Short mmCIF file of C-alpha atoms in Angstrom, two decimals:
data_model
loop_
_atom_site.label_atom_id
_atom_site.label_comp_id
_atom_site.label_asym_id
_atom_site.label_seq_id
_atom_site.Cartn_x
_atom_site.Cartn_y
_atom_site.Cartn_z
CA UNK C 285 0.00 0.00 0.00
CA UNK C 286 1.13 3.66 -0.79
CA UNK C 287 1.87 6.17 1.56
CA UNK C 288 2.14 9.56 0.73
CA UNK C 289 4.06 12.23 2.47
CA UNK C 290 5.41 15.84 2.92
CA UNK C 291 8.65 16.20 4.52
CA UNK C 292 10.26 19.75 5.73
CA UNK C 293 14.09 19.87 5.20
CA UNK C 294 16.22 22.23 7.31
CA UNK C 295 18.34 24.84 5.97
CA UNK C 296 18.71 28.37 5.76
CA UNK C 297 17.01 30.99 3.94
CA UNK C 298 15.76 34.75 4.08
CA UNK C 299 12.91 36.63 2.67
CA UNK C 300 13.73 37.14 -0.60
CA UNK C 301 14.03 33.42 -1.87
CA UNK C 302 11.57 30.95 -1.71
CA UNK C 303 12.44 27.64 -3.74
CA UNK C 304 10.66 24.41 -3.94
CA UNK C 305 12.20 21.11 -6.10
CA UNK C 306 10.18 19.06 -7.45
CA UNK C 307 10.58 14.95 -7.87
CA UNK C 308 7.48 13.30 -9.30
CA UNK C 309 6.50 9.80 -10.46
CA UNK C 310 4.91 6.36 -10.11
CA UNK C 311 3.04 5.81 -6.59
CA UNK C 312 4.92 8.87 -4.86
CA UNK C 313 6.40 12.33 -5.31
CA UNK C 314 8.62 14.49 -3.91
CA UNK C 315 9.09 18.45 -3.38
CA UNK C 316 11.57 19.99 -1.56
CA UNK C 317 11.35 23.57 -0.49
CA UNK C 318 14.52 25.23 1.01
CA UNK C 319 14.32 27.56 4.09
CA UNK C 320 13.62 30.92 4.11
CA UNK C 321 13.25 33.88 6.88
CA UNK C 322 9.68 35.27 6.84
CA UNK C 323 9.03 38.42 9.68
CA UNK C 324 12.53 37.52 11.43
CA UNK C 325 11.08 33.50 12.14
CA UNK C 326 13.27 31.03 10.47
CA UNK C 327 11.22 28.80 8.97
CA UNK C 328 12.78 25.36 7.36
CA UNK C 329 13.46 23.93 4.11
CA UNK C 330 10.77 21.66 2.83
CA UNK C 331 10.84 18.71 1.23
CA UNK C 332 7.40 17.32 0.34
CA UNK C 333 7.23 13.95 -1.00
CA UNK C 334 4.48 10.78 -1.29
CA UNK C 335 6.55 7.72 -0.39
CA UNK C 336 5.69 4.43 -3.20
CA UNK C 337 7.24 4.43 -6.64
CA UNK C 338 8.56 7.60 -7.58
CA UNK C 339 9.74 11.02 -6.11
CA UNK C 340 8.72 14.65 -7.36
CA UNK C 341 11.28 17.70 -6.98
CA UNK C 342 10.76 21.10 -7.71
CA UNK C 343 12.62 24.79 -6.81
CA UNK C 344 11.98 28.02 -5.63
CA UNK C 345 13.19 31.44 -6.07
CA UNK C 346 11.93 34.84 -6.31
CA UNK C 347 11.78 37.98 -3.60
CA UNK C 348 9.17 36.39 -1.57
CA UNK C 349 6.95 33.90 -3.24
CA UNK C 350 7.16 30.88 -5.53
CA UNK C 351 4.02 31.20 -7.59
CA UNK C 352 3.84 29.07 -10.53
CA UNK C 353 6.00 25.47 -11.50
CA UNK C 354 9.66 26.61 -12.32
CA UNK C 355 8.87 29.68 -10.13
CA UNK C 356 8.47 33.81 -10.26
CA UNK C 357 11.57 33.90 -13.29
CA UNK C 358 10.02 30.52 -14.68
CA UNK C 359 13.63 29.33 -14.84
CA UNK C 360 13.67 26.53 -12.03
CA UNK C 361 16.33 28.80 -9.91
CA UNK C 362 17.06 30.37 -6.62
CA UNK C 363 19.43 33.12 -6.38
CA UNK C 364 19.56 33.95 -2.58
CA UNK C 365 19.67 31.12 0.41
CA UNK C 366 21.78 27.92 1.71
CA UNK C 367 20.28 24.68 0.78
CA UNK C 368 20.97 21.31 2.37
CA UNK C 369 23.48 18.82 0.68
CA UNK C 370 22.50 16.10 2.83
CA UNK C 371 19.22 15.21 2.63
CA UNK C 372 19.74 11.75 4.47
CA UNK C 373 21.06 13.73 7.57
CA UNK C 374 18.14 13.24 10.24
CA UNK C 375 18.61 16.76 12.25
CA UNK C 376 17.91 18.23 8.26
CA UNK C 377 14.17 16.50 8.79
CA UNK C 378 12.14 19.43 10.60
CA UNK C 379 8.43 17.52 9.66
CA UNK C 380 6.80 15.30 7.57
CA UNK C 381 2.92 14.89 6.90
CA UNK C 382 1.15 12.38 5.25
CA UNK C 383 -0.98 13.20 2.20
CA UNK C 384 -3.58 11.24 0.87
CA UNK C 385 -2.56 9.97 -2.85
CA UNK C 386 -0.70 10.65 -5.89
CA UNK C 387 -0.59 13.84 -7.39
CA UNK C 388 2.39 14.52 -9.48
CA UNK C 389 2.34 18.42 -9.74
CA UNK C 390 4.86 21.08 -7.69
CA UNK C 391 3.58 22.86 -4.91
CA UNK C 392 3.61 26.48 -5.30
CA UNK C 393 4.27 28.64 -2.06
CA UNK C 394 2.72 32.17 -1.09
CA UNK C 395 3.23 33.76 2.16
CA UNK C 396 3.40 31.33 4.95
CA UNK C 397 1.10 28.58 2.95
CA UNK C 398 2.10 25.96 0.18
CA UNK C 399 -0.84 24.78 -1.94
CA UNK C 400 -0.37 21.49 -3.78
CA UNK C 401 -2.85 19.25 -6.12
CA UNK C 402 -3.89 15.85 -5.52
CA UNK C 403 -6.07 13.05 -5.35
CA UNK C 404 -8.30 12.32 -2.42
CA UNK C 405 -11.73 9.88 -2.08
CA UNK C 406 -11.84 9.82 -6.21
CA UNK C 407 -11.73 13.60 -6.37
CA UNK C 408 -9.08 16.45 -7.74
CA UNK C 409 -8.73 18.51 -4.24
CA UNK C 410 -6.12 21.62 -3.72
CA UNK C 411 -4.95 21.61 -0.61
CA UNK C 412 -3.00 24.19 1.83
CA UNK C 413 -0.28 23.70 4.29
CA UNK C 414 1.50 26.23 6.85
CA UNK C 415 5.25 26.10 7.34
CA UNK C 416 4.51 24.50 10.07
CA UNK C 417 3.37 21.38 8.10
CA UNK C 418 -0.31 21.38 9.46
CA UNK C 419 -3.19 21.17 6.76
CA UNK C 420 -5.01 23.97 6.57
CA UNK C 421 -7.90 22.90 4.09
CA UNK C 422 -9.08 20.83 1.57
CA UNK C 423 -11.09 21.97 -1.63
CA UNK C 424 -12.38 19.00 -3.50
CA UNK C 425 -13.09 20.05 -7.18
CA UNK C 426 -14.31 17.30 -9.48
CA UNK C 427 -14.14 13.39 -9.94
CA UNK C 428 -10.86 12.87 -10.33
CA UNK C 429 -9.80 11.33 -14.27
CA UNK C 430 -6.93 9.04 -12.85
CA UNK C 431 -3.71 9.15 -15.00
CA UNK C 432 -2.91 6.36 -17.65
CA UNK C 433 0.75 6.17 -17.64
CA UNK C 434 2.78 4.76 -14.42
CA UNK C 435 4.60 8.05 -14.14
CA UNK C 436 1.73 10.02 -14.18
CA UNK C 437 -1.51 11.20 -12.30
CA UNK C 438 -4.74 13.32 -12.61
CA UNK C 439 -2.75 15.69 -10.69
CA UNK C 440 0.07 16.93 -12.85
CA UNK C 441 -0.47 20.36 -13.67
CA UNK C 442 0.61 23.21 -10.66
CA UNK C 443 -1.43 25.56 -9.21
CA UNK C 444 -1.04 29.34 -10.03
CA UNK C 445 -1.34 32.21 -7.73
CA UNK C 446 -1.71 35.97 -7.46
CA UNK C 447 -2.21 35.85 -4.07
CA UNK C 448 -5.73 37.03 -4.31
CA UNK C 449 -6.89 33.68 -5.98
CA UNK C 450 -5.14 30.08 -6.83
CA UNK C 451 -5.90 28.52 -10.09
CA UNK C 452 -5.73 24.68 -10.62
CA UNK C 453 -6.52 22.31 -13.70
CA UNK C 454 -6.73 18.78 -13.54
CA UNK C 455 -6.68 16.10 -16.19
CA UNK C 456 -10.70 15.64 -15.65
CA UNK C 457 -10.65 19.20 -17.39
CA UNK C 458 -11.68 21.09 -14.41
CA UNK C 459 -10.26 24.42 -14.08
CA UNK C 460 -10.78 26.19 -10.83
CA UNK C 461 -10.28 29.51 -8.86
CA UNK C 462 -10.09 28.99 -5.03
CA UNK C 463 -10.00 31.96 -2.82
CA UNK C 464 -6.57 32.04 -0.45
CA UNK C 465 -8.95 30.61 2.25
CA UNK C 466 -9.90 27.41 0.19
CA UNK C 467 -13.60 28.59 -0.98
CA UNK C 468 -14.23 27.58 -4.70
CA UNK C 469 -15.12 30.72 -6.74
CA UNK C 470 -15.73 29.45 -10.41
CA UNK C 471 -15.10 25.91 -12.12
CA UNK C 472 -14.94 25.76 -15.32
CA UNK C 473 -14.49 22.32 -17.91
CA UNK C 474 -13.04 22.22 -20.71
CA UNK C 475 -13.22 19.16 -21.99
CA UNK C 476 -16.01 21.55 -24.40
CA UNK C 477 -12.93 22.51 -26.44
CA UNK C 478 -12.36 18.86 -27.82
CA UNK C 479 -10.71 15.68 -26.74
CA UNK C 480 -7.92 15.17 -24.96
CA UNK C 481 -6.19 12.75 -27.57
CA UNK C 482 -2.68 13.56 -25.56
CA UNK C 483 -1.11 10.06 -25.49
CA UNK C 484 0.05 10.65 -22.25
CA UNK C 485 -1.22 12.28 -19.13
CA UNK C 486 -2.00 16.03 -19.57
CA UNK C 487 1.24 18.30 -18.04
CA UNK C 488 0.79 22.01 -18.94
CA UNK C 489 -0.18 24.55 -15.99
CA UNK C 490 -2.06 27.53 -16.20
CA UNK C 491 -0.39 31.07 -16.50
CA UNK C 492 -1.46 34.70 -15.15
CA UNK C 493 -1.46 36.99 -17.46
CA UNK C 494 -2.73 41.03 -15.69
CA UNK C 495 -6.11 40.63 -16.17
CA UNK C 496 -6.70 36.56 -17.03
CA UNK C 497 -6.09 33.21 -16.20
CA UNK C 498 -5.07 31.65 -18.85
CA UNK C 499 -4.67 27.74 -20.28
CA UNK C 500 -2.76 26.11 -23.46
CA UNK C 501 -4.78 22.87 -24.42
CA UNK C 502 -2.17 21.29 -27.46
CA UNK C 503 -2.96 18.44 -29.02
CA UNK C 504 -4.32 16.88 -31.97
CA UNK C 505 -7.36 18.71 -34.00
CA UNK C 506 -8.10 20.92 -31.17
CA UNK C 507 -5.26 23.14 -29.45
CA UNK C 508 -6.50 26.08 -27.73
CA UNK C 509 -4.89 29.10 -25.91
CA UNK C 510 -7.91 30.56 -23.75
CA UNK C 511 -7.85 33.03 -21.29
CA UNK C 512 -10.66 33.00 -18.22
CA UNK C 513 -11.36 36.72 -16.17
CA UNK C 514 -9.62 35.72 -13.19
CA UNK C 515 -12.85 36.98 -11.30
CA UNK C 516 -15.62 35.38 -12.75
CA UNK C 517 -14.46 32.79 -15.06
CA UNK C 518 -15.71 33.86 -18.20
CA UNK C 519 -13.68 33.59 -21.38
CA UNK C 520 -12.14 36.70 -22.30
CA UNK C 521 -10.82 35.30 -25.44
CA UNK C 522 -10.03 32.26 -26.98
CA UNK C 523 -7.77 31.38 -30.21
CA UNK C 524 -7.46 28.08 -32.01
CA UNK C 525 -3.60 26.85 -32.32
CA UNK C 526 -3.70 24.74 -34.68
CA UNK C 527 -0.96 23.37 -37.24
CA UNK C 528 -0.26 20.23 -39.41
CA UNK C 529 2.52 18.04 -37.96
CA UNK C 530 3.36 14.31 -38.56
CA UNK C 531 2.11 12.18 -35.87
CA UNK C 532 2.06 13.42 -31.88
CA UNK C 533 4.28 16.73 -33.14
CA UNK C 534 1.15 18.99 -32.05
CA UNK C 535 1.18 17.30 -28.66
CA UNK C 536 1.99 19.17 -25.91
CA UNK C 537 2.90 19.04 -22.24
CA UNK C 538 5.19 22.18 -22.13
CA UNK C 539 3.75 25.25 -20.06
CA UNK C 540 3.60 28.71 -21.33
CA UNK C 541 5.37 31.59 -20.07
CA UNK C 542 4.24 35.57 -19.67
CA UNK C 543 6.44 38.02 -20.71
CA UNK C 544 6.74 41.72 -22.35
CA UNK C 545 6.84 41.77 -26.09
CA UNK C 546 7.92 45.40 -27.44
CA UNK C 547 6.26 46.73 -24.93
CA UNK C 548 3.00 44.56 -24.70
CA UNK C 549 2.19 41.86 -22.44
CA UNK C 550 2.85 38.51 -24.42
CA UNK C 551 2.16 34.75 -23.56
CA UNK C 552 5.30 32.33 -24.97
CA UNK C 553 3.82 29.40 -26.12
CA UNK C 554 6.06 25.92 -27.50
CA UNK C 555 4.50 23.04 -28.86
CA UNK C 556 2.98 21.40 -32.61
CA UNK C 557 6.52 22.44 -33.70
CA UNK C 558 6.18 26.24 -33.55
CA UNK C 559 7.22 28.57 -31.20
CA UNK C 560 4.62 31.58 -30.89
CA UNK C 561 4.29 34.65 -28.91
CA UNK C 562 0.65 35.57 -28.18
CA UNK C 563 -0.72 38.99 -27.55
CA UNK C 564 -2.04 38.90 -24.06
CA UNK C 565 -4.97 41.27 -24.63
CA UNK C 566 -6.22 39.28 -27.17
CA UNK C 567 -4.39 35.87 -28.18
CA UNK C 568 -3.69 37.14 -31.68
CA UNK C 569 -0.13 35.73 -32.79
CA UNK C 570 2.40 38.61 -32.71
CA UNK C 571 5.38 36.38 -34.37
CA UNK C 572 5.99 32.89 -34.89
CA UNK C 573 9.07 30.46 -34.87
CA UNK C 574 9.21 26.90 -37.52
CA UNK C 575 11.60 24.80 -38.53
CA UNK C 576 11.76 22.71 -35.59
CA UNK C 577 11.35 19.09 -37.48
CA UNK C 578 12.96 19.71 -41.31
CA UNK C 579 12.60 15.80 -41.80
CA UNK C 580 8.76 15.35 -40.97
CA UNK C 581 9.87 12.64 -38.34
CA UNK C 582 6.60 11.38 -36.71
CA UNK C 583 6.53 11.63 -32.60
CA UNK C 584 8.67 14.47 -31.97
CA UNK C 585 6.40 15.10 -28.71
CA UNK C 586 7.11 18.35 -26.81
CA UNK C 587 7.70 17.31 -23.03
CA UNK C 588 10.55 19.55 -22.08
CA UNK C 589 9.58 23.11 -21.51
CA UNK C 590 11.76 26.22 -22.51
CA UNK C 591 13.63 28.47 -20.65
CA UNK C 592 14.56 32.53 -21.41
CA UNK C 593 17.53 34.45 -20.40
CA UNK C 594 17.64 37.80 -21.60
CA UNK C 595 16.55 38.05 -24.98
CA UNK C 596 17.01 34.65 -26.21
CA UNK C 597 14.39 31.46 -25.44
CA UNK C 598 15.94 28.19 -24.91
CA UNK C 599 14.32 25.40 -26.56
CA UNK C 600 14.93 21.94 -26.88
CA UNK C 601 13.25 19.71 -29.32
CA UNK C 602 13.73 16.51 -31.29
CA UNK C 603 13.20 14.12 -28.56
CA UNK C 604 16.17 15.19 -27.03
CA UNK C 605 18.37 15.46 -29.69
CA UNK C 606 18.91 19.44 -30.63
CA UNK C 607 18.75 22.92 -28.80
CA UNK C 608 17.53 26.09 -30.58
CA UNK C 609 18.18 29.92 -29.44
CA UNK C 610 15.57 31.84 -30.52
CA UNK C 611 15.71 35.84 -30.11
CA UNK C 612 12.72 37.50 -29.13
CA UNK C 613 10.37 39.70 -30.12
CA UNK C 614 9.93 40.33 -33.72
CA UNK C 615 6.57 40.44 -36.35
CA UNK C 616 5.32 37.59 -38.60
CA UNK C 617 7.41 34.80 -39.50
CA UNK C 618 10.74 34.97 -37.78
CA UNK C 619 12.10 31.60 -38.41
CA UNK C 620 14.59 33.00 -40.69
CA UNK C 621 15.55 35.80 -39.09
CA UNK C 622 15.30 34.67 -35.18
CA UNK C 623 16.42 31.45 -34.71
CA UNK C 624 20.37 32.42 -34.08
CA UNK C 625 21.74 28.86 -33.35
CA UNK C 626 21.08 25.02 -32.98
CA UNK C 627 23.06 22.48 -31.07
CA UNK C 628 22.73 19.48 -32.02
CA UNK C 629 23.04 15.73 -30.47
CA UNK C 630 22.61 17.69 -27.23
CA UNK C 631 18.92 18.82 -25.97
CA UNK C 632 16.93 16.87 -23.61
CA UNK C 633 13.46 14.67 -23.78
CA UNK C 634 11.57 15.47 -20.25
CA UNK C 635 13.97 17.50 -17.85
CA UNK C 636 13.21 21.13 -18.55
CA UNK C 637 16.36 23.21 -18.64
CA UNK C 638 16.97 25.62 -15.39
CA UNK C 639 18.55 29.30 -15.81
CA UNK C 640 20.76 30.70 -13.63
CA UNK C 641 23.51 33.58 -13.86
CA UNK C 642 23.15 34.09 -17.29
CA UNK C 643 23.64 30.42 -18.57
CA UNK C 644 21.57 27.43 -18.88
CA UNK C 645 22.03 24.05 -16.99
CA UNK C 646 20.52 20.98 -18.67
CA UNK C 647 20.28 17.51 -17.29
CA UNK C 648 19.69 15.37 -20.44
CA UNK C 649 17.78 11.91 -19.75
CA UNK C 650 20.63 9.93 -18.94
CA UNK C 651 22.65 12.15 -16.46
CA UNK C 652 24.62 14.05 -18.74
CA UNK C 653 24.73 17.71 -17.24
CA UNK C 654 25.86 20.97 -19.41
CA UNK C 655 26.31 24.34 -19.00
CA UNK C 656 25.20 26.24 -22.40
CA UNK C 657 25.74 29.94 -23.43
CA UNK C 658 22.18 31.54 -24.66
CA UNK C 659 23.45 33.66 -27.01
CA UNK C 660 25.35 31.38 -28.78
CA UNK C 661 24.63 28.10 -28.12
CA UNK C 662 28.40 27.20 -26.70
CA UNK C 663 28.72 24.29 -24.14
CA UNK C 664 30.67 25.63 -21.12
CA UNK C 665 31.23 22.80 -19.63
CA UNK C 666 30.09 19.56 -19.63
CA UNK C 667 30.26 16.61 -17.02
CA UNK C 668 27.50 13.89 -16.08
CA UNK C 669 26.35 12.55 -12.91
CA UNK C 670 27.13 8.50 -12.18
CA UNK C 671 26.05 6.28 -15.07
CA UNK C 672 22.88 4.36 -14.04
CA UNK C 673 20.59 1.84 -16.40
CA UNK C 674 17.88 4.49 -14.68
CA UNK C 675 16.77 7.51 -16.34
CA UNK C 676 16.24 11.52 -15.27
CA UNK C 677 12.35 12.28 -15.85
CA UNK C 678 12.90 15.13 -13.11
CA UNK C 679 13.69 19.08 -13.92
CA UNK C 680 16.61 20.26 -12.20
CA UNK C 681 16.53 23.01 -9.44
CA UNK C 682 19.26 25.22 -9.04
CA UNK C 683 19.97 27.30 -5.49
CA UNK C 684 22.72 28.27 -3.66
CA UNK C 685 25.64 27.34 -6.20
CA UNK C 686 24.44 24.30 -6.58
CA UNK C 687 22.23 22.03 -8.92
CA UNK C 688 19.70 19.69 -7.42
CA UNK C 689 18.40 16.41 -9.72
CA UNK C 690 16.49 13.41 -9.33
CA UNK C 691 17.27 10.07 -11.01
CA UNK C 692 14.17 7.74 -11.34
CA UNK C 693 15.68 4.90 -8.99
CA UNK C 694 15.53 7.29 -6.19
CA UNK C 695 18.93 9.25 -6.01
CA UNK C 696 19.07 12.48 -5.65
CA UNK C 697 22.48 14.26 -6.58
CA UNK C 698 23.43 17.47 -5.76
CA UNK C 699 26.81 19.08 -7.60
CA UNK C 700 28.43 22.46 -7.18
CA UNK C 701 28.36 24.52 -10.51
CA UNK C 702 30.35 27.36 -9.47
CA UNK C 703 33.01 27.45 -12.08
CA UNK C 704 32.18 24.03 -13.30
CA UNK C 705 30.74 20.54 -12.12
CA UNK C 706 31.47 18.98 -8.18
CA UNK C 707 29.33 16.40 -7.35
CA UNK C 708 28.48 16.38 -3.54
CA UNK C 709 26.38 13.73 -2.71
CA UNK C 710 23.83 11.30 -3.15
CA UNK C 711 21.10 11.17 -1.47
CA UNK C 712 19.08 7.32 -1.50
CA UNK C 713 15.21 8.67 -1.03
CA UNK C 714 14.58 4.70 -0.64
CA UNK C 715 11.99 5.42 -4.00
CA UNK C 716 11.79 5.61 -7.52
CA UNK C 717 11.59 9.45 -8.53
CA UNK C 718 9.61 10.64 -11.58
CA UNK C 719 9.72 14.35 -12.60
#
C-alpha cells in the first residue's frame, strides 16, 4: 500500500528566496522547499514527498513567493539562500505529513502557505499547508480522471497564484479559482474545447497573465490558448492553435510563459513544432518560430519546456536530440531571421532546462549535465552525474551554487556549478523518482 508524504528539510534561507524542487513519479512524489526567513522566524526547508514508486522535486526562487511550476523567473532557480546537501542527515528532517494519494504536480508557495494538487476519495482537491506542516484545508473540485501512464496522475499540472486567488486544472478538465482561504469561486471544464487525444497524461499549468487566467490545451485537432477573467471565469478570449505536424508533433505538455513583447504583455507558447508569442490582450499571434522538425519525423512530442535568459528562449526539441536559441520579439514569421543557433546531439526529452547567472544548466535523460551559453549556443562545460541503467524524468533546481536532480531509482544528486561541475552527494530517497 502507498503512503504519501510531505517532509520539511532544514536549511537556511531569508525573505527574498523561496524555492521548492520538485521529484514526481509512479506511486509517490517528492518536493523539496529550502528555508527561508519570513518576519525575522526562520522557517525550514521543505521537502514534500508521497513515499511508493517515484519522487517529485521542484525549486523556488523569487523575492518572496514561488508562484507558478519553475517559479516567479520561470527558470527553475534560486538566487539567494543555503540549501541542504544532505538530505539523508536526520537533524535536516524538521516535519513530515502524510498526504492522501498521488498527485504529481509542484507545490507552489505564497506567504506562509504551500498549496499542492492531488487526489483524495476519487476527487481532484487543492490543498494548503502552513510552514509548520499542518493542513489547513481541503477543496475538492471534481471526480478525479486518474492518469494512464505509471509516471503520471490526474494531478500533474501546478497551481497558479496571485495571491488574491489560486488557479488549478486537472486532467478531468476542471479548471478552478479557489479563494486564499480554500472557498471555490468558479469551475470551469473544458473538456467543451475537444478531446484530450494527448497520449500521455496532460502536463501544462495555467499562467497569469494582468487581467486573465489563462490555459494552453495542445494536441491533436483541437489546441487552444484561452484566457478565463480571473474573477468570474468567463472567457475573455479564446484562439485556435492549430498546425499540421506528422504524428504526436502537435502534442503538448510544455507550459507557457508571460512576458513583455515590445512593450505589450505577451504569452510564450512551445508546442505542434512552432514557437509563438501571443498577444495577451487578445491571443492574436504577434510572431511565430518553424523549422523545428525539417525531416517530418513522426513523434517528436514536446515534453521539455523552454527556458529565457535575456533576450534569447531556450528550446529543446527533437526528442532530445537538438537545442535552438531563438531571439525574441519580432513580427510575422521569424524563423529565418530569429532562430540564431542550434546544437545538435545535445537537448533533452523530459527534464526542462533551469537558468541561472546568465547560462543554462541541462540535465539530459541519462545524467549528462551541461552548462550552455544563450546567445550562442556554446557548451561551457560539460560533465554527467554516475552512469545508471535508470533515467532523469525530473527538472533540475538550481539554489545556492548548486544544482539539485532526481534520477528515477531514487537518487538524488546534488553538484556544485560554481566554475564548473562537483558532485556532492547522493542522497538514496529509498523510491523511484519521476519528474
Amino acid at each position: 500500500m502507498c503512503k504519501w508524504q510531505l517532509y520539511l528539510f532544514a536549511g537556511s534561507w531569508d525573505a527574498r528566496s523561496k524555492h521548492p524542487k520538485r521529484v514526481t513519479g509512479c506511486n509517490q512524489a517528492v518536493r523539496w522547499y529550502p528555508q527561508r526567513t519570513m518576519k525575522n522566524i526562520d522557517v525550514k526547508s521543505l521537502l514534500i514527498g508521497v513515499l511508493a514508486t517515484v519522487l517529485l522535486f521542484t525549486p523556488l526562487a523569487m523575492a518572496d513567493n514561488w508562484p507558478a511550476w519553475r517559479g516567479p523567473n520561470y527558470n527553475g532557480a534560486s538566487t539567494s539562500g543555503k540549501y541542504p546537501t544532505d538530505l539523508a542527515e536526520p537533524a535536516n528532517l524538521a516535519w513530515k505529513l502524510p498526504l492522501t494519494d498521488k498527485g504529481c504536480s509542484t507545490p507552489i508557495v505564497w506567504d506562509n502557505q504551500i498549496f499542492i494538487t492531488g487526489p483524495k476519495d476519487g476527487q481532484d482537491t487543492v490543498t494548503a499547508i502552513s510552514w509548520e506542516g499542518k493542513v489547513l484545508w481541503e477543496k475538492s473540485i471534481s471526480k478525479e480522471r486518474r492518469g494512464k501512464h505509471r509516471n503520471g496522475s490526474g494531478s500533474n499540472p501546478s497551481c497558479v497564484t496571485d495571491g488574491e486567488s489560486i488557479f488549478a486544472y486537472f486532467k478531468s478538465g476542471n479548471l478552478a479559482a479557489l479563494s486564499m482561504e480554500g472557498k471555490l469561486l468558479w469551475k470551469e471544464n473544458l473538456m467543451s474545447y475537444g478531446r484530450d487525444s494527448l497520449f500521455w497524461d496532460f502536463g501544462t499549468s495555467p499562467v497569469l497573465t494582468k487581467k486573465h487566467v489563462v490555459m494552453a490545451l495542445m494536441r491533436n485537432g483541437n489546441s487552444w490558448l484561452v484566457a478565463f477573467e480571473k474573477g468570474t471565469g468567463k472567457v475573455a478570449w479564446k484562439v485556435e492553435r492549430n498546425f499540421k505536424t506528422p504524428r504526436e508533433g502537435d502534442h503538448s505538455y510544455a507550459t507557457p510563459i508571460v512576458t513583455t513583447q515590445n512593450g505589450r504583455e505577451a504569452i510564450l507558447v512551445w508546442g505542434a513544432e512552432r514557437f509563438t508569442a501571443h498577444d495577451a490582450a487578445n491571443g492574436n499571434i504577434l510572431w511565430s518560430c518553424a523549422g523545428f522538425n525539417p525531416a517530418s519525423k513522426n513523434n517528436w512530442v514536446v515534453v521539455s519546456s523552454f527556458v529565457i535568459v535575456d533576450d534569447k528562449a531556450v528550446i529543446p526539441y527533437g526528442r532530445g536530440a537538438r537545442l535552438a536559441g531563438i531571439e525574441l520579439d519580432g513580427k510575422g514569421d521569424v524563423t529565418r531571421t530569429h532562430r540564431k543557433w542550434t546544437l545538435e546531439g545535445k537537448g533533452t526529452f523530459v527534464p526542462s532546462p533551469a537558468a541561472h547567472g546568465g547560462k543554462v544548466y541541462l540535465v539530459r535523460d541519462r545524467g549528462e549535465v551541461l552548462c550552455v551559453n544563450p546567445k550562442d549556443g556554446a557548451i561551457v562545460w560539460k560533465d554527467a552525474f554516475p552512469k545508471n541503467r535508470a533515467s532523469y524524468y525530473s527538472s533540475p533546481t538550481i539554489a545556492d551554487g548548486k544544482i539539485y536532480s532526481a534520477r528515477e531509482d531514487g537518487t538524488l544528486f546534488i553538484a556544485n556549478i560554481k566554475g564548473g561541475f562537483k558532485l556532492l552527494t547522493e542522497n538514496d530517497m529509498g523510491e523511484r523518482i519521476i519528474a
